[in-house]
């Protein structure tokens, strides 16, 4: 099993740009810092509930810089967001938010293998659908976190899960609609912009 | 290859739609169940209100009938000594106590009025009772009876409807405490609210009307006289309480103030 882990890591990570090479390159580190600051700025600014750009940024970072960087980027943003979010301290839900966003970063990294010609507008619908699906999965994970909080407070787990998922649905709808629009509209322009940036090499 | 990819995307889209649709349906179902429960609860309250109203009307009509009969006897009585009617009066008072025990126990000011009336009856029982004295007893009985019936109807309405009020207690020494958005039953008097929020000592004044209660201390603070005011929203100023605090019925979102003045 332990022997399998490095192989899996190599498989999931971008073969050309892995985490180590990303962070060894000061230009890439600077670019990632700027993107993290931008993403945090948007994430922590007052905004309508569940309308966010962190998922897109994490997905794009995963896509451009590889799985590890995407996972770490999303986890870092969610960790900071857990303390300073305009909606209050995340508390027990924070690990679930981190897990959800890490999954988006992971899928972003894996998606590059399956997207031929990333600049093509033909895949706008595909990216929008993928964004919507990832958002639903993210919401399922975070609602599970809410259900666990309810369970700790004394509600039976089954009822806590059903009510957390059901009462989270209106917010989930906003999240899915906004994220599919954001993914569909901004994924390719953002990837293209990063591609043109001088510090990103060997992309695609 | 393209077909496989399209299929994968269609599956993902369908899965997204299915999850959202399931969640929405569950949400709708839970909301419906919640509203249905609230509706049933309200319906039960209305049924209870109807039952209470019937019981209230029966009691009121019964005692009104007895009172009317005694009043008729009093009006047609020709002798100078009205003591023969005293036993009927005592019976009427006893009936009143029997029918409104719960209200009398819940409201000390009304219980005190009842106790005073009973004491007067006991005092007059073995004496020569004049027409004026018996007339005064009848009059006081009717006032107490009316107060009890109103209080009872307010009590069962209060179980169905709640109001929110604000109370300020100004101790006059710089300490001002606000009790905002306090939930009370419909028909609650300022006296009831004050005793609910704070420890209040009071004295009963039989001759003062309407309302027989004067507050002597709030939370053991006795350095002066306790006077109450209500906030007049039309003029935006505090208005001096015109009656005893036990006769002032609170309004929804009303604001009231106790001030200790030396």
CSV table of C-alpha atoms in Angstrom, one decimal:
chain,number,residue,atom,x,y,z
A,1,UNK,CA,0.0,0.0,0.0
A,2,UNK,CA,2.8,2.4,1.0
A,3,UNK,CA,4.6,1.6,-2.2
A,4,UNK,CA,1.5,2.6,-4.1
A,5,UNK,CA,1.3,6.1,-2.7
A,6,UNK,CA,4.3,7.7,-4.5
A,7,UNK,CA,3.1,6.2,-7.7
A,8,UNK,CA,-0.4,7.6,-7.1
A,9,UNK,CA,1.1,10.9,-6.3
A,10,UNK,CA,3.1,10.9,-9.5
A,11,UNK,CA,0.0,9.9,-11.4
A,12,UNK,CA,-2.2,12.6,-10.0
A,13,UNK,CA,0.3,15.4,-10.2
A,14,UNK,CA,1.1,17.3,-13.3
A,15,UNK,CA,4.0,15.4,-14.9
A,16,UNK,CA,5.8,18.5,-16.1
A,17,UNK,CA,5.2,20.9,-13.2
A,18,UNK,CA,5.1,19.3,-9.8
A,19,UNK,CA,4.9,21.1,-6.4
A,20,UNK,CA,8.6,21.2,-5.8
A,21,UNK,CA,9.5,22.8,-9.2
A,22,UNK,CA,6.6,25.3,-8.8
A,23,UNK,CA,7.8,26.6,-5.4
A,24,UNK,CA,11.5,26.5,-6.4
A,25,UNK,CA,10.7,29.0,-9.2
A,26,UNK,CA,10.5,32.4,-7.5
A,27,UNK,CA,8.4,33.8,-10.4
A,28,UNK,CA,5.8,31.1,-10.0
A,29,UNK,CA,5.8,31.6,-6.2
A,30,UNK,CA,5.2,35.3,-6.7
A,31,UNK,CA,2.4,34.7,-9.2
A,32,UNK,CA,0.8,32.2,-6.8
A,33,UNK,CA,1.1,34.7,-4.0
A,34,UNK,CA,-0.6,37.4,-6.1
A,35,UNK,CA,-3.4,35.0,-7.0
A,36,UNK,CA,-3.8,33.9,-3.4
A,37,UNK,CA,-4.1,37.5,-2.3
A,38,UNK,CA,-6.6,38.3,-5.1
A,39,UNK,CA,-8.6,35.2,-4.2
A,40,UNK,CA,-8.6,36.0,-0.5
A,41,UNK,CA,-9.6,39.6,-1.2
A,42,UNK,CA,-12.6,38.4,-3.1
A,43,UNK,CA,-13.4,35.6,-0.7
A,44,UNK,CA,-13.3,37.9,2.4
A,45,UNK,CA,-15.1,40.8,0.8
A,46,UNK,CA,-18.8,41.2,1.6
A,47,UNK,CA,-20.7,39.4,-1.2
A,48,UNK,CA,-24.0,37.5,-1.7
A,49,UNK,CA,-24.2,34.1,0.0
A,50,UNK,CA,-22.5,31.3,-1.9
A,51,UNK,CA,-21.4,33.5,-4.8
A,52,UNK,CA,-17.6,33.0,-4.8
A,53,UNK,CA,-14.6,32.7,-7.1
A,54,UNK,CA,-12.4,30.5,-4.8
A,55,UNK,CA,-13.6,27.3,-6.6
A,56,UNK,CA,-12.6,28.7,-9.9
A,57,UNK,CA,-9.2,30.0,-8.8
A,58,UNK,CA,-8.5,26.6,-7.1
A,59,UNK,CA,-9.6,24.7,-10.2
A,60,UNK,CA,-7.5,26.9,-12.4
A,61,UNK,CA,-4.4,26.7,-10.2
A,62,UNK,CA,-4.8,22.9,-10.1
A,63,UNK,CA,-5.1,22.9,-13.8
A,64,UNK,CA,-2.1,25.2,-14.5
A,65,UNK,CA,0.3,24.3,-11.7
A,66,UNK,CA,-0.7,20.7,-10.9
A,67,UNK,CA,-2.7,18.8,-8.3
A,68,UNK,CA,-0.5,19.5,-5.2
A,69,UNK,CA,-0.4,23.2,-5.8
A,70,UNK,CA,-4.2,23.3,-6.5
A,71,UNK,CA,-5.0,21.3,-3.4
A,72,UNK,CA,-2.6,23.4,-1.2
A,73,UNK,CA,-3.9,26.7,-2.7
A,74,UNK,CA,-7.5,25.9,-2.0
A,75,UNK,CA,-6.8,24.6,1.4
A,76,UNK,CA,-4.9,27.7,2.3
A,77,UNK,CA,-7.6,30.0,1.1
A,78,UNK,CA,-10.3,28.0,3.0
A,79,UNK,CA,-8.2,28.0,6.2
A,80,UNK,CA,-7.9,31.8,6.2
A,81,UNK,CA,-11.5,32.1,5.2
A,82,UNK,CA,-12.5,29.9,8.1
A,83,UNK,CA,-11.3,32.7,10.5
A,84,UNK,CA,-12.0,35.9,8.6
A,85,UNK,CA,-15.1,35.1,6.5
A,86,UNK,CA,-17.8,37.8,6.5
A,87,UNK,CA,-20.2,35.1,7.4
A,88,UNK,CA,-18.4,34.3,10.6
A,89,UNK,CA,-16.0,31.7,12.0
A,90,UNK,CA,-16.4,28.4,10.3
A,91,UNK,CA,-15.6,26.3,13.4
A,92,UNK,CA,-16.1,22.6,13.0
A,93,UNK,CA,-17.1,23.0,9.3
A,94,UNK,CA,-13.6,24.2,8.4
A,95,UNK,CA,-12.1,20.8,7.7
A,96,UNK,CA,-15.0,20.0,5.5
A,97,UNK,CA,-14.6,23.2,3.5
A,98,UNK,CA,-10.9,22.4,3.1
A,99,UNK,CA,-11.7,18.9,2.0
A,100,UNK,CA,-14.3,20.1,-0.5
A,101,UNK,CA,-12.0,22.8,-2.0
A,102,UNK,CA,-9.0,20.4,-2.1
A,103,UNK,CA,-11.1,18.1,-4.1
A,104,UNK,CA,-11.8,20.9,-6.6
A,105,UNK,CA,-8.0,21.6,-6.8
A,106,UNK,CA,-7.4,17.8,-7.3
A,107,UNK,CA,-9.9,17.6,-10.1
A,108,UNK,CA,-8.5,20.8,-11.7
A,109,UNK,CA,-5.1,19.1,-11.9
A,110,UNK,CA,-6.5,15.9,-13.3
A,111,UNK,CA,-8.7,17.7,-15.8
A,112,UNK,CA,-5.7,18.9,-17.7
A,113,UNK,CA,-4.9,15.4,-18.8
A,114,UNK,CA,-8.4,15.2,-20.4
A,115,UNK,CA,-8.6,18.6,-22.0
A,116,UNK,CA,-7.1,18.8,-25.4
A,117,UNK,CA,-6.6,22.3,-26.6
A,118,UNK,CA,-7.4,24.1,-23.3
A,119,UNK,CA,-8.0,27.4,-25.1
A,120,UNK,CA,-10.8,26.1,-27.2
A,121,UNK,CA,-14.2,27.6,-26.6
A,122,UNK,CA,-15.8,24.4,-27.5
A,123,UNK,CA,-15.4,23.2,-24.0
A,124,UNK,CA,-17.1,26.1,-22.2
A,125,UNK,CA,-20.2,24.0,-21.6
A,126,UNK,CA,-18.1,21.1,-20.4
A,127,UNK,CA,-16.3,23.3,-17.9
A,128,UNK,CA,-19.5,24.9,-16.7
A,129,UNK,CA,-21.0,21.4,-16.1
A,130,UNK,CA,-17.9,20.3,-14.4
A,131,UNK,CA,-18.0,23.4,-12.2
A,132,UNK,CA,-21.6,22.8,-11.3
A,133,UNK,CA,-20.9,19.1,-10.4
A,134,UNK,CA,-17.9,20.0,-8.3
A,135,UNK,CA,-19.9,22.7,-6.5
A,136,UNK,CA,-22.7,20.1,-5.7
A,137,UNK,CA,-20.0,17.7,-4.3
A,138,UNK,CA,-18.4,20.6,-2.3
A,139,UNK,CA,-21.8,21.5,-0.9
A,140,UNK,CA,-22.5,17.8,0.0
A,141,UNK,CA,-19.2,17.7,1.9
A,142,UNK,CA,-19.8,20.9,3.8
A,143,UNK,CA,-23.4,20.1,4.5
A,144,UNK,CA,-22.2,16.8,6.0
A,145,UNK,CA,-20.0,19.0,8.3
A,146,UNK,CA,-23.1,20.9,9.3
A,147,UNK,CA,-24.9,17.6,9.9
A,148,UNK,CA,-22.1,16.5,12.2
A,149,UNK,CA,-22.4,19.7,14.1
A,150,UNK,CA,-26.1,19.1,14.5
A,151,UNK,CA,-25.3,15.5,15.7
A,152,UNK,CA,-22.9,16.8,18.3
A,153,UNK,CA,-25.7,19.2,19.4
A,154,UNK,CA,-27.9,16.1,20.0
A,155,UNK,CA,-29.9,15.6,16.8
A,156,UNK,CA,-29.9,12.0,15.5
A,157,UNK,CA,-27.4,11.7,12.6
A,158,UNK,CA,-29.9,10.6,9.9
A,159,UNK,CA,-32.2,13.4,10.7
A,160,UNK,CA,-29.3,15.9,11.0
A,161,UNK,CA,-28.0,14.8,7.6
A,162,UNK,CA,-31.4,15.0,5.9
A,163,UNK,CA,-32.2,18.4,7.3
A,164,UNK,CA,-28.7,19.9,6.7
A,165,UNK,CA,-28.8,18.7,3.1
A,166,UNK,CA,-32.4,19.9,2.6
A,167,UNK,CA,-32.1,23.3,4.2
A,168,UNK,CA,-28.8,23.8,2.4
A,169,UNK,CA,-30.4,23.3,-1.0
A,170,UNK,CA,-31.6,26.9,-1.6
A,171,UNK,CA,-28.0,28.1,-0.9
A,172,UNK,CA,-26.7,25.2,-3.0
A,173,UNK,CA,-28.8,26.3,-6.0
A,174,UNK,CA,-27.4,29.8,-5.8
A,175,UNK,CA,-23.9,28.3,-5.5
A,176,UNK,CA,-24.3,25.9,-8.4
A,177,UNK,CA,-25.9,28.4,-10.8
A,178,UNK,CA,-23.3,31.1,-10.0
A,179,UNK,CA,-20.3,28.7,-10.1
A,180,UNK,CA,-21.4,27.1,-13.4
A,181,UNK,CA,-21.6,30.7,-14.9
A,182,UNK,CA,-18.3,31.7,-13.4
A,183,UNK,CA,-16.5,28.5,-14.6
A,184,UNK,CA,-18.1,28.7,-18.0
A,185,UNK,CA,-17.3,32.4,-18.4
A,186,UNK,CA,-13.9,32.8,-16.7
A,187,UNK,CA,-12.0,29.4,-16.9
A,188,UNK,CA,-10.6,29.8,-20.4
A,189,UNK,CA,-9.8,33.6,-20.2
A,190,UNK,CA,-8.1,33.0,-16.9
A,191,UNK,CA,-6.1,30.0,-18.1
A,192,UNK,CA,-5.1,31.9,-21.2
A,193,UNK,CA,-4.0,34.9,-19.2
A,194,UNK,CA,-1.8,32.6,-17.0
A,195,UNK,CA,-0.5,31.0,-20.2
A,196,UNK,CA,0.6,34.3,-21.5
A,197,UNK,CA,2.3,35.3,-18.3
A,198,UNK,CA,6.0,34.9,-18.7
A,199,UNK,CA,6.5,33.0,-15.5
A,200,UNK,CA,4.3,30.1,-16.5
A,201,UNK,CA,6.3,27.8,-18.8
A,202,UNK,CA,5.6,24.7,-20.6
A,203,UNK,CA,1.8,24.9,-20.3
A,204,UNK,CA,-0.2,22.6,-22.5
B,1,UNK,CA,-13.8,9.4,-27.9
B,2,UNK,CA,-15.9,12.6,-28.3
B,3,UNK,CA,-19.0,10.5,-27.7
B,4,UNK,CA,-17.6,9.1,-24.5
B,5,UNK,CA,-16.7,12.6,-23.3
B,6,UNK,CA,-20.2,13.9,-24.2
B,7,UNK,CA,-21.7,11.0,-22.4
B,8,UNK,CA,-19.6,11.7,-19.3
B,9,UNK,CA,-20.6,15.3,-19.3
B,10,UNK,CA,-24.3,14.4,-19.7
B,11,UNK,CA,-24.0,12.0,-16.8
B,12,UNK,CA,-22.3,14.7,-14.6
B,13,UNK,CA,-25.0,17.2,-15.6
B,14,UNK,CA,-27.8,14.7,-14.8
B,15,UNK,CA,-26.2,13.8,-11.5
B,16,UNK,CA,-26.0,17.5,-10.6
B,17,UNK,CA,-29.6,18.0,-11.6
B,18,UNK,CA,-30.7,14.9,-9.6
B,19,UNK,CA,-28.9,15.9,-6.5
B,20,UNK,CA,-30.3,19.5,-6.6
B,21,UNK,CA,-33.8,18.2,-7.5
B,22,UNK,CA,-33.7,15.7,-4.6
B,23,UNK,CA,-32.5,18.4,-2.2
B,24,UNK,CA,-35.1,20.8,-3.4
B,25,UNK,CA,-37.9,18.2,-3.0
B,26,UNK,CA,-36.8,17.3,0.5
B,27,UNK,CA,-36.6,21.0,1.4
B,28,UNK,CA,-40.1,21.6,0.0
B,29,UNK,CA,-41.4,18.5,1.9
B,30,UNK,CA,-39.8,19.5,5.2
B,31,UNK,CA,-41.1,23.1,4.8
B,32,UNK,CA,-44.6,21.8,4.1
B,33,UNK,CA,-44.4,19.5,7.1
B,34,UNK,CA,-43.3,22.4,9.3
B,35,UNK,CA,-46.1,24.7,8.0
B,36,UNK,CA,-48.6,21.9,8.5
B,37,UNK,CA,-47.4,21.4,12.0
B,38,UNK,CA,-47.7,25.2,12.7
B,39,UNK,CA,-51.1,25.2,11.1
B,40,UNK,CA,-52.3,22.3,13.3
B,41,UNK,CA,-50.9,24.0,16.4
B,42,UNK,CA,-52.8,27.2,15.5
B,43,UNK,CA,-55.9,25.3,14.9
B,44,UNK,CA,-55.6,23.6,18.3
B,45,UNK,CA,-55.2,26.9,19.9
B,46,UNK,CA,-58.3,28.2,18.2
B,47,UNK,CA,-60.3,25.2,19.2
B,48,UNK,CA,-59.0,25.7,22.8
B,49,UNK,CA,-60.0,29.3,22.5
B,50,UNK,CA,-63.5,28.3,21.5
B,51,UNK,CA,-63.8,25.9,24.4
B,52,UNK,CA,-62.5,28.4,26.9
B,53,UNK,CA,-64.9,31.0,25.5
B,54,UNK,CA,-67.9,28.6,26.0
B,55,UNK,CA,-66.8,27.9,29.6
B,56,UNK,CA,-66.3,31.6,30.2
B,57,UNK,CA,-69.7,32.5,28.8
B,58,UNK,CA,-71.5,29.8,30.9
B,59,UNK,CA,-69.9,31.0,34.1
B,60,UNK,CA,-70.5,34.7,33.3
B,61,UNK,CA,-74.1,34.1,32.5
B,62,UNK,CA,-74.7,32.0,35.6
B,63,UNK,CA,-73.3,34.6,38.0
B,64,UNK,CA,-74.9,37.4,36.0
B,65,UNK,CA,-78.2,35.7,36.5
B,66,UNK,CA,-77.7,35.3,40.3
B,67,UNK,CA,-76.5,38.9,40.5
B,68,UNK,CA,-79.5,40.1,38.6
B,69,UNK,CA,-81.9,38.2,40.9
B,70,UNK,CA,-80.3,39.6,44.0
B,71,UNK,CA,-80.3,43.1,42.5
B,72,UNK,CA,-84.0,42.7,41.7
B,73,UNK,CA,-84.7,41.6,45.3
B,74,UNK,CA,-82.7,44.6,46.6
B,75,UNK,CA,-84.6,47.0,44.4
B,76,UNK,CA,-88.0,45.7,45.6
B,77,UNK,CA,-86.9,45.2,49.2
B,78,UNK,CA,-89.0,47.5,51.4
B,79,UNK,CA,-87.7,47.0,54.9
B,80,UNK,CA,-85.0,49.2,56.5
B,81,UNK,CA,-82.7,46.4,57.5
B,82,UNK,CA,-81.2,44.6,54.5
B,83,UNK,CA,-79.4,41.9,56.5
B,84,UNK,CA,-81.9,39.2,55.3
B,85,UNK,CA,-80.2,39.6,51.8
B,86,UNK,CA,-76.7,39.2,53.3
B,87,UNK,CA,-76.8,35.4,53.2
B,88,UNK,CA,-77.7,35.5,49.5
B,89,UNK,CA,-74.9,38.0,48.9
B,90,UNK,CA,-72.5,35.8,50.7
B,91,UNK,CA,-73.5,32.8,48.6
B,92,UNK,CA,-73.0,35.0,45.4
B,93,UNK,CA,-69.6,35.9,46.6
B,94,UNK,CA,-68.8,32.3,47.3
B,95,UNK,CA,-70.0,31.3,43.8
B,96,UNK,CA,-67.7,34.0,42.4
B,97,UNK,CA,-64.8,32.6,44.3
B,98,UNK,CA,-65.6,29.1,43.2
B,99,UNK,CA,-65.8,30.0,39.5
B,100,UNK,CA,-62.8,32.3,39.4
B,101,UNK,CA,-60.4,30.7,41.9
B,102,UNK,CA,-57.7,30.4,39.3
B,103,UNK,CA,-57.8,34.0,38.3
B,104,UNK,CA,-58.0,35.2,41.9
B,105,UNK,CA,-54.9,33.2,42.7
B,106,UNK,CA,-53.1,34.4,39.7
B,107,UNK,CA,-53.8,38.1,40.3
B,108,UNK,CA,-53.0,39.3,43.8
B,109,UNK,CA,-54.6,42.7,43.3
B,110,UNK,CA,-58.0,41.1,42.4
B,111,UNK,CA,-57.7,38.6,45.3
B,112,UNK,CA,-57.1,41.5,47.6
B,113,UNK,CA,-60.3,43.2,46.3
B,114,UNK,CA,-62.1,40.0,46.9
B,115,UNK,CA,-60.7,39.7,50.4
B,116,UNK,CA,-61.7,43.3,51.3
B,117,UNK,CA,-65.2,42.6,50.1
B,118,UNK,CA,-65.4,39.4,52.1
B,119,UNK,CA,-64.2,41.3,55.2
B,120,UNK,CA,-66.9,43.9,54.7
B,121,UNK,CA,-69.5,41.2,54.5
B,122,UNK,CA,-68.2,39.5,57.6
B,123,UNK,CA,-68.3,42.8,59.5
B,124,UNK,CA,-71.8,43.7,58.3
B,125,UNK,CA,-73.2,40.2,58.8
B,126,UNK,CA,-74.4,40.6,62.4
B,127,UNK,CA,-75.3,44.3,62.1
B,128,UNK,CA,-78.1,46.3,60.8
B,129,UNK,CA,-77.4,46.8,57.1
B,130,UNK,CA,-78.7,50.0,55.4
B,131,UNK,CA,-79.9,50.2,51.8
B,132,UNK,CA,-76.8,52.3,50.9
B,133,UNK,CA,-74.4,49.8,52.5
B,134,UNK,CA,-76.0,46.8,50.7
B,135,UNK,CA,-76.1,48.9,47.4
B,136,UNK,CA,-72.4,49.6,47.8
B,137,UNK,CA,-71.7,45.9,48.4
B,138,UNK,CA,-73.6,45.0,45.2
B,139,UNK,CA,-71.8,47.7,43.3
B,140,UNK,CA,-68.4,46.5,44.4
B,141,UNK,CA,-69.3,43.0,43.7
B,142,UNK,CA,-70.2,43.9,40.1
B,143,UNK,CA,-67.0,45.8,39.6
B,144,UNK,CA,-65.0,42.8,40.8
B,145,UNK,CA,-67.1,40.4,38.7
B,146,UNK,CA,-66.5,42.5,35.6
B,147,UNK,CA,-62.8,42.7,36.4
B,148,UNK,CA,-62.6,39.0,36.8
B,149,UNK,CA,-64.5,38.2,33.6
B,150,UNK,CA,-62.3,40.6,31.6
B,151,UNK,CA,-59.1,39.1,33.2
B,152,UNK,CA,-60.3,35.6,32.4
B,153,UNK,CA,-61.0,36.4,28.8
B,154,UNK,CA,-57.6,38.1,28.5
B,155,UNK,CA,-56.0,35.1,30.1
B,156,UNK,CA,-57.3,32.7,27.4
B,157,UNK,CA,-56.6,35.1,24.6
B,158,UNK,CA,-53.1,35.5,26.1
B,159,UNK,CA,-52.5,31.8,25.6
B,160,UNK,CA,-53.1,32.3,21.9
B,161,UNK,CA,-51.6,35.7,21.3
B,162,UNK,CA,-48.4,37.1,22.6
B,163,UNK,CA,-47.2,40.7,22.5
B,164,UNK,CA,-43.8,42.4,22.9
B,165,UNK,CA,-43.2,45.3,25.2
B,166,UNK,CA,-40.3,47.4,26.5
B,167,UNK,CA,-39.8,48.4,30.1
B,168,UNK,CA,-37.4,50.9,31.6
B,169,UNK,CA,-36.6,51.0,35.3
B,170,UNK,CA,-35.0,54.3,36.3
B,171,UNK,CA,-33.8,54.1,39.9
B,172,UNK,CA,-33.2,57.9,39.9
B,173,UNK,CA,-29.6,57.4,41.1
B,174,UNK,CA,-28.1,57.1,37.6
B,175,UNK,CA,-29.0,53.4,37.2
B,176,UNK,CA,-31.3,52.8,34.3
B,177,UNK,CA,-32.2,49.3,33.3
B,178,UNK,CA,-34.0,48.5,30.0
B,179,UNK,CA,-35.9,45.3,29.4
B,180,UNK,CA,-36.6,45.4,25.7
B,181,UNK,CA,-38.8,43.1,23.6
B,182,UNK,CA,-40.2,41.3,26.6
B,183,UNK,CA,-42.7,38.7,25.5
B,184,UNK,CA,-46.0,38.8,27.5
B,185,UNK,CA,-49.5,37.5,27.1
B,186,UNK,CA,-52.2,39.7,25.7
B,187,UNK,CA,-54.1,41.5,28.5
B,188,UNK,CA,-51.0,41.8,30.7
B,189,UNK,CA,-51.0,44.8,33.0
B,190,UNK,CA,-48.0,47.0,33.8
B,191,UNK,CA,-48.2,45.6,37.3
B,192,UNK,CA,-48.0,42.0,36.0
B,193,UNK,CA,-45.0,43.0,33.8
B,194,UNK,CA,-43.2,44.7,36.6
B,195,UNK,CA,-43.6,41.7,39.0
B,196,UNK,CA,-42.5,39.4,36.1
B,197,UNK,CA,-39.3,41.4,35.4
B,198,UNK,CA,-38.3,42.6,38.9
B,199,UNK,CA,-39.0,42.0,42.6
B,200,UNK,CA,-41.7,44.6,43.4
B,201,UNK,CA,-43.3,45.4,46.8
B,202,UNK,CA,-46.6,47.2,46.6
B,203,UNK,CA,-49.5,48.5,48.7
B,204,UNK,CA,-53.2,48.1,48.0
B,205,UNK,CA,-55.4,51.1,48.1
B,206,UNK,CA,-59.1,50.2,48.1
B,207,UNK,CA,-60.3,53.7,47.4
B,208,UNK,CA,-58.0,54.3,44.4
B,209,UNK,CA,-59.7,53.6,41.1
B,210,UNK,CA,-59.1,52.3,38.5
B,211,UNK,CA,-56.3,50.2,39.8
B,212,UNK,CA,-55.6,49.7,43.5
B,213,UNK,CA,-51.9,49.2,43.4
B,214,UNK,CA,-49.0,51.5,44.3
B,215,UNK,CA,-45.5,50.3,43.9
B,216,UNK,CA,-43.4,50.8,47.1
B,217,UNK,CA,-40.1,49.4,45.9
B,218,UNK,CA,-38.5,47.7,42.9
B,219,UNK,CA,-35.7,45.3,43.5
B,220,UNK,CA,-35.7,46.5,47.2
B,221,UNK,CA,-35.0,50.1,46.1
B,222,UNK,CA,-37.1,52.4,48.3
B,223,UNK,CA,-35.4,55.8,48.2
B,224,UNK,CA,-38.4,57.7,46.8
B,225,UNK,CA,-41.8,57.2,45.1
B,226,UNK,CA,-42.1,54.9,42.2
B,227,UNK,CA,-44.1,56.6,39.4
B,228,UNK,CA,-44.8,55.1,36.0
B,229,UNK,CA,-45.0,56.6,32.5
B,230,UNK,CA,-45.9,55.4,29.1
B,231,UNK,CA,-44.3,56.5,25.8
B,232,UNK,CA,-46.7,58.3,23.6
B,233,UNK,CA,-45.6,57.6,20.0
B,234,UNK,CA,-47.8,60.4,18.5
B,235,UNK,CA,-46.1,63.1,20.6
B,236,UNK,CA,-42.8,61.3,21.2
B,237,UNK,CA,-42.8,62.0,24.9
B,238,UNK,CA,-43.3,60.2,28.2
B,239,UNK,CA,-46.8,60.5,29.6
B,240,UNK,CA,-47.5,60.3,33.3
B,241,UNK,CA,-49.5,57.1,34.2
B,242,UNK,CA,-53.1,58.2,34.7
B,243,UNK,CA,-54.3,55.1,36.6
B,244,UNK,CA,-53.0,52.4,38.9
B,245,UNK,CA,-50.4,50.2,37.3
B,246,UNK,CA,-52.7,47.1,37.7
B,247,UNK,CA,-55.4,48.7,35.6
B,248,UNK,CA,-53.1,49.7,32.6
B,249,UNK,CA,-53.2,47.1,29.9
B,250,UNK,CA,-50.0,46.8,27.8
B,251,UNK,CA,-50.0,47.4,24.1
B,252,UNK,CA,-48.0,45.5,21.6
B,253,UNK,CA,-44.6,47.3,21.1
B,254,UNK,CA,-45.6,49.7,23.9
B,255,UNK,CA,-42.8,51.3,26.0
B,256,UNK,CA,-43.2,51.9,29.7
B,257,UNK,CA,-41.0,53.4,32.4
B,258,UNK,CA,-40.8,53.3,36.2
B,259,UNK,CA,-39.0,56.2,37.7
B,260,UNK,CA,-38.0,56.6,41.4
B,261,UNK,CA,-38.4,60.2,42.4
B,262,UNK,CA,-37.6,61.5,45.9
